[in-house]
Amino acid sequence: QVQLVESGGGLVQAGGSLRLSCAASRSTFTIYTMGWYRQAPGKQRELVARITRGGRTTYADSVQGRFTISRDNAKNTVYLEMNSLKPEDTAVYYCNADLGAVVPRDYWGQGTQVTVSS
């Protein structure tokens, strides 16, 4: 079991930046994979970025080169640096933790709203 709390969302203008944080209730070192997902109104939840325990990262094509996911094990926190934001990035962003190395065991935060104005 792990509790996840997202923060850092808000309203920004296109081209601006935000830094999202996800605080976990257990050491991120023990979490197999952590990631950020987002869901825009009327759309399915989609993967934005994820990072494994070993530091391997994966990004959606739509954010490649603009977003960076990182993990600070000392603070039990993962981050999503969001740069060059576009209106299409507007969504609720959710933190995800997968505790399973073999069988997936997923946990989710409540989400944080990111709104990018034109």
Rosetta silent file (secondary structure, phi, psi, omega in degrees, C-alpha in Angstrom):
SEQUENCE: QVQLVESGGGLVQAGGSLRLSCAASRSTFTIYTMGWYRQAPGKQRELVARITRGGRTTYADSVQGRFTISRDNAKNTVYLEMNSLKPEDTAVYYCNADLGAVVPRDYWGQGTQVTVSS
SCORE:     score description
SCORE:     0.000 S_00000001
   1 L     0.000  139.146  176.523    0.000    0.000    0.000 S_00000001
   2 L  -148.534  137.369  174.832    1.144    3.516   -0.824 S_00000001
   3 L  -101.407  138.586 -176.792   -0.573    6.880   -0.647 S_00000001
   4 E  -125.130  133.376 -179.712    0.234    9.453   -3.292 S_00000001
   5 E  -128.692  116.755  179.534   -0.386   13.194   -3.103 S_00000001
   6 E   -90.365  152.765  175.097    0.103   15.401   -6.141 S_00000001
   7 E  -156.027  166.115  175.402    0.786   19.118   -6.053 S_00000001
   8 L   104.743   -6.428  178.600    2.053   21.888   -8.282 S_00000001
   9 L   -70.790  168.359  179.689   -0.765   22.167  -10.775 S_00000001
  10 E   167.851 -166.620 -179.910   -2.251   25.458  -11.782 S_00000001
  11 E  -105.237  125.623  178.850   -3.039   27.878  -14.561 S_00000001
  12 E  -136.627  160.270  175.641   -0.262   28.938  -16.910 S_00000001
  13 E   -84.363  154.322  175.935    0.044   30.590  -20.278 S_00000001
  14 L   -53.809  136.533 -177.320    1.143   28.687  -23.351 S_00000001
  15 L    92.287  -10.630 -179.612    4.906   28.428  -23.417 S_00000001
  16 L   -82.709 -174.451 -175.746    5.152   28.504  -19.653 S_00000001
  17 L  -134.545  152.768  173.355    6.372   25.886  -17.215 S_00000001
  18 E  -142.070  153.770  175.524    5.145   23.961  -14.202 S_00000001
  19 E  -123.267  111.465  177.720    6.732   21.497  -11.821 S_00000001
  20 E   -91.043  143.956  178.223    4.459   18.778  -10.500 S_00000001
  21 E  -123.987  146.663  175.337    5.322   16.847   -7.368 S_00000001
  22 E  -132.013  111.090  179.410    4.073   13.511   -6.104 S_00000001
  23 E   -93.308  126.792 -179.019    4.786   12.670   -2.485 S_00000001
  24 E  -103.859  149.198 -177.811    4.653    8.984   -1.626 S_00000001
  25 L   -84.232   -0.674  175.240    3.984    7.491    1.791 S_00000001
  26 L  -138.518  166.666 -177.885    6.743    4.944    1.381 S_00000001
  27 L   -59.090  128.324  177.227   10.234    4.982   -0.022 S_00000001
  28 H   -67.111  -16.853  176.337   10.219    5.439   -3.763 S_00000001
  29 H   -64.459  -27.638 -178.866   13.220    3.152   -3.812 S_00000001
  30 H   -90.287   -3.912 -178.894   10.844    0.269   -3.045 S_00000001
  31 L   -94.070  126.115 -174.371    8.410    1.206   -5.811 S_00000001
  32 L   -61.552  -50.922  179.991    8.988   -0.650   -9.042 S_00000001
  33 E  -142.356  138.044  171.773    7.700    2.064  -11.357 S_00000001
  34 E  -123.221  148.231 -177.334    6.291    5.539  -10.839 S_00000001
  35 E  -155.264  170.652  174.952    4.642    7.614  -13.468 S_00000001
  36 E  -118.476  132.549  175.259    2.478   10.508  -14.450 S_00000001
  37 E  -123.512  161.812  177.038   -0.743   10.122  -16.379 S_00000001
  38 E  -141.656  154.351  178.679   -3.229   12.711  -17.515 S_00000001
  39 E  -139.294  116.416  176.588   -6.868   12.842  -18.468 S_00000001
  40 L   -90.411  157.075  179.637   -8.440   15.662  -20.429 S_00000001
  41 L   -55.125  129.372  178.502  -12.210   16.203  -20.489 S_00000001
  42 L    77.934    4.522 -178.742  -13.867   13.655  -22.741 S_00000001
  43 L  -121.754  162.919  177.638  -10.671   11.700  -23.270 S_00000001
  44 L   -77.421  153.650  175.319   -9.120    8.540  -21.885 S_00000001
  45 L   -67.214  135.865 -176.800   -6.382    8.651  -19.308 S_00000001
  46 E  -131.009  152.118  176.522   -3.004    8.456  -21.005 S_00000001
  47 E   -70.556  134.047  173.284    0.570    7.901  -19.978 S_00000001
  48 E  -102.287  -52.825 -179.583    2.698   11.031  -19.869 S_00000001
  49 E  -161.618  152.670  174.659    5.930    9.722  -18.391 S_00000001
  50 E  -146.672  157.233 -179.425    7.193    6.992  -16.122 S_00000001
  51 E  -138.232  134.112 -179.768   10.409    6.100  -14.368 S_00000001
  52 E   -87.024  171.249  177.111   11.535    2.724  -13.098 S_00000001
  53 L   -58.163  -31.559  179.322   13.359    1.901   -9.904 S_00000001
  54 L   -85.837    0.509  176.014   16.517    1.736  -11.983 S_00000001
  55 L    93.323    4.317  177.541   15.990    5.187  -13.449 S_00000001
  56 L   -75.246  136.426 -175.376   14.807    4.212  -16.912 S_00000001
  57 E  -117.577  152.420  176.070   12.314    6.695  -18.316 S_00000001
  58 E  -136.901  138.314 -179.552    9.533    6.569  -20.863 S_00000001
  59 E  -130.054  147.784  169.839    7.674    9.508  -22.380 S_00000001
  60 L   -67.609  146.821 -179.956    4.641    9.961  -24.527 S_00000001
  61 L   -57.004  -33.615 -175.692    5.519   11.215  -27.979 S_00000001
  62 L   -69.419  -18.163 -178.839    3.436   14.314  -27.375 S_00000001
  63 L  -117.678   -3.619 -179.382    5.640   15.451  -24.469 S_00000001
  64 L   -54.941  129.677  179.580    9.019   14.108  -25.547 S_00000001
  65 L    87.299  -12.747  179.931   11.612   16.838  -25.265 S_00000001
  66 L  -111.374  -34.568 -177.581    9.355   19.109  -23.216 S_00000001
  67 E  -108.972  150.232  176.529    8.686   17.139  -20.026 S_00000001
  68 E  -136.282  126.258  175.916   11.144   15.473  -17.676 S_00000001
  69 E   -99.875  141.236  178.891   10.318   12.943  -14.985 S_00000001
  70 E  -146.894  165.742 -177.841   12.651   12.479  -12.048 S_00000001
  71 E  -135.914  134.137  176.084   12.718   10.814   -8.656 S_00000001
  72 E  -117.059   97.783 -175.862   14.176   11.933   -5.339 S_00000001
  73 H   -65.428  -30.682  179.708   14.300    8.878   -3.109 S_00000001
  74 H   -64.328  -28.507 -179.278   15.486   10.896   -0.107 S_00000001
  75 H  -106.133    4.436 -178.522   12.235   12.872   -0.211 S_00000001
  76 L    52.376   44.377 -171.963    9.981   10.005   -1.338 S_00000001
  77 E  -137.844  141.453  169.735    8.937   12.215   -4.212 S_00000001
  78 E  -114.887  151.618 -176.269    8.700   12.096   -7.981 S_00000001
  79 E  -126.622  155.920  170.321    8.557   15.185  -10.146 S_00000001
  80 E  -131.433  107.130  175.280    7.357   16.147  -13.563 S_00000001
  81 E   -83.831  121.822 -175.981    9.048   19.179  -15.065 S_00000001
  82 E  -116.817  115.285 -179.274    6.751   20.576  -17.715 S_00000001
  83 L  -120.127  161.928  179.111    8.176   23.098  -20.161 S_00000001
  84 L    49.054   49.128 -175.372    6.885   24.760  -23.313 S_00000001
  85 L   -64.791  144.590 -179.792    3.350   24.004  -22.252 S_00000001
  86 L  -120.666  156.079  177.894    0.620   23.928  -24.848 S_00000001
  87 H   -54.827  -33.260  179.364   -3.151   24.265  -24.495 S_00000001
  88 H   -70.230   -7.590  173.591   -3.470   20.589  -25.408 S_00000001
  89 H   -80.830   -8.240 -179.678   -1.539   19.752  -22.240 S_00000001
  90 L   -60.651  124.612 -177.568   -4.558   20.864  -20.232 S_00000001
  91 E  -178.799  170.868  166.924   -5.728   17.926  -18.125 S_00000001
  92 E   -88.546  127.149 -177.976   -5.861   16.462  -14.668 S_00000001
  93 E  -102.159  129.964 -175.840   -2.491   14.912  -13.975 S_00000001
  94 E  -116.949  136.380  172.816   -2.339   11.778  -11.842 S_00000001
  95 E   -86.762  140.630 -178.984    0.593   10.220  -10.073 S_00000001
  96 E  -130.127  141.620  174.334    0.873    6.448  -10.322 S_00000001
  97 E  -130.004  130.885  176.811    2.900    3.904   -8.398 S_00000001
  98 E  -112.398  114.654 -177.339    3.320    0.279   -9.392 S_00000001
  99 L   -88.573   -7.652 -174.076    4.534   -1.870   -6.526 S_00000001
 100 L   -95.925  126.065  176.169    4.728   -5.076   -8.501 S_00000001
 101 L   -83.278  -27.120  179.768    7.928   -6.305  -10.058 S_00000001
 102 L  -115.741  -55.653  177.107    6.161   -9.265  -11.656 S_00000001
 103 L  -102.238  124.101 -178.479    2.422   -8.718  -11.176 S_00000001
 104 L   -60.253  136.386  173.842    1.311   -5.073  -11.491 S_00000001
 105 L  -135.252   97.378 -170.804   -0.068   -3.471   -8.323 S_00000001
 106 E   -97.796  141.347  174.776   -1.120    0.068   -9.145 S_00000001
 107 E  -132.191  149.249 -173.227   -1.983    2.951   -6.839 S_00000001
 108 E  -130.256  146.524  170.158   -3.157    6.425   -7.804 S_00000001
 109 L   -83.071  179.275 -177.881   -3.172    9.915   -6.401 S_00000001
 110 L   -81.389  -17.146  178.230   -6.185   12.206   -6.494 S_00000001
 111 L    98.079  154.950  175.808   -4.827   14.285   -9.344 S_00000001
 112 E  -136.725  135.218 -174.507   -3.859   17.897   -9.850 S_00000001
 113 E   -80.268  132.060  172.053   -5.334   20.209  -12.461 S_00000001
 114 E  -120.749  122.238  179.207   -3.106   21.751  -15.106 S_00000001
 115 E  -124.060  125.429 -179.185   -4.667   24.381  -17.329 S_00000001
 116 E  -114.440  118.020 -178.414   -2.749   26.021  -20.157 S_00000001
 117 E   -88.990  154.335 -179.479   -4.296   29.118  -21.677 S_00000001
 118 L   -74.649    0.000    0.000   -3.802   30.238  -25.257 S_00000001
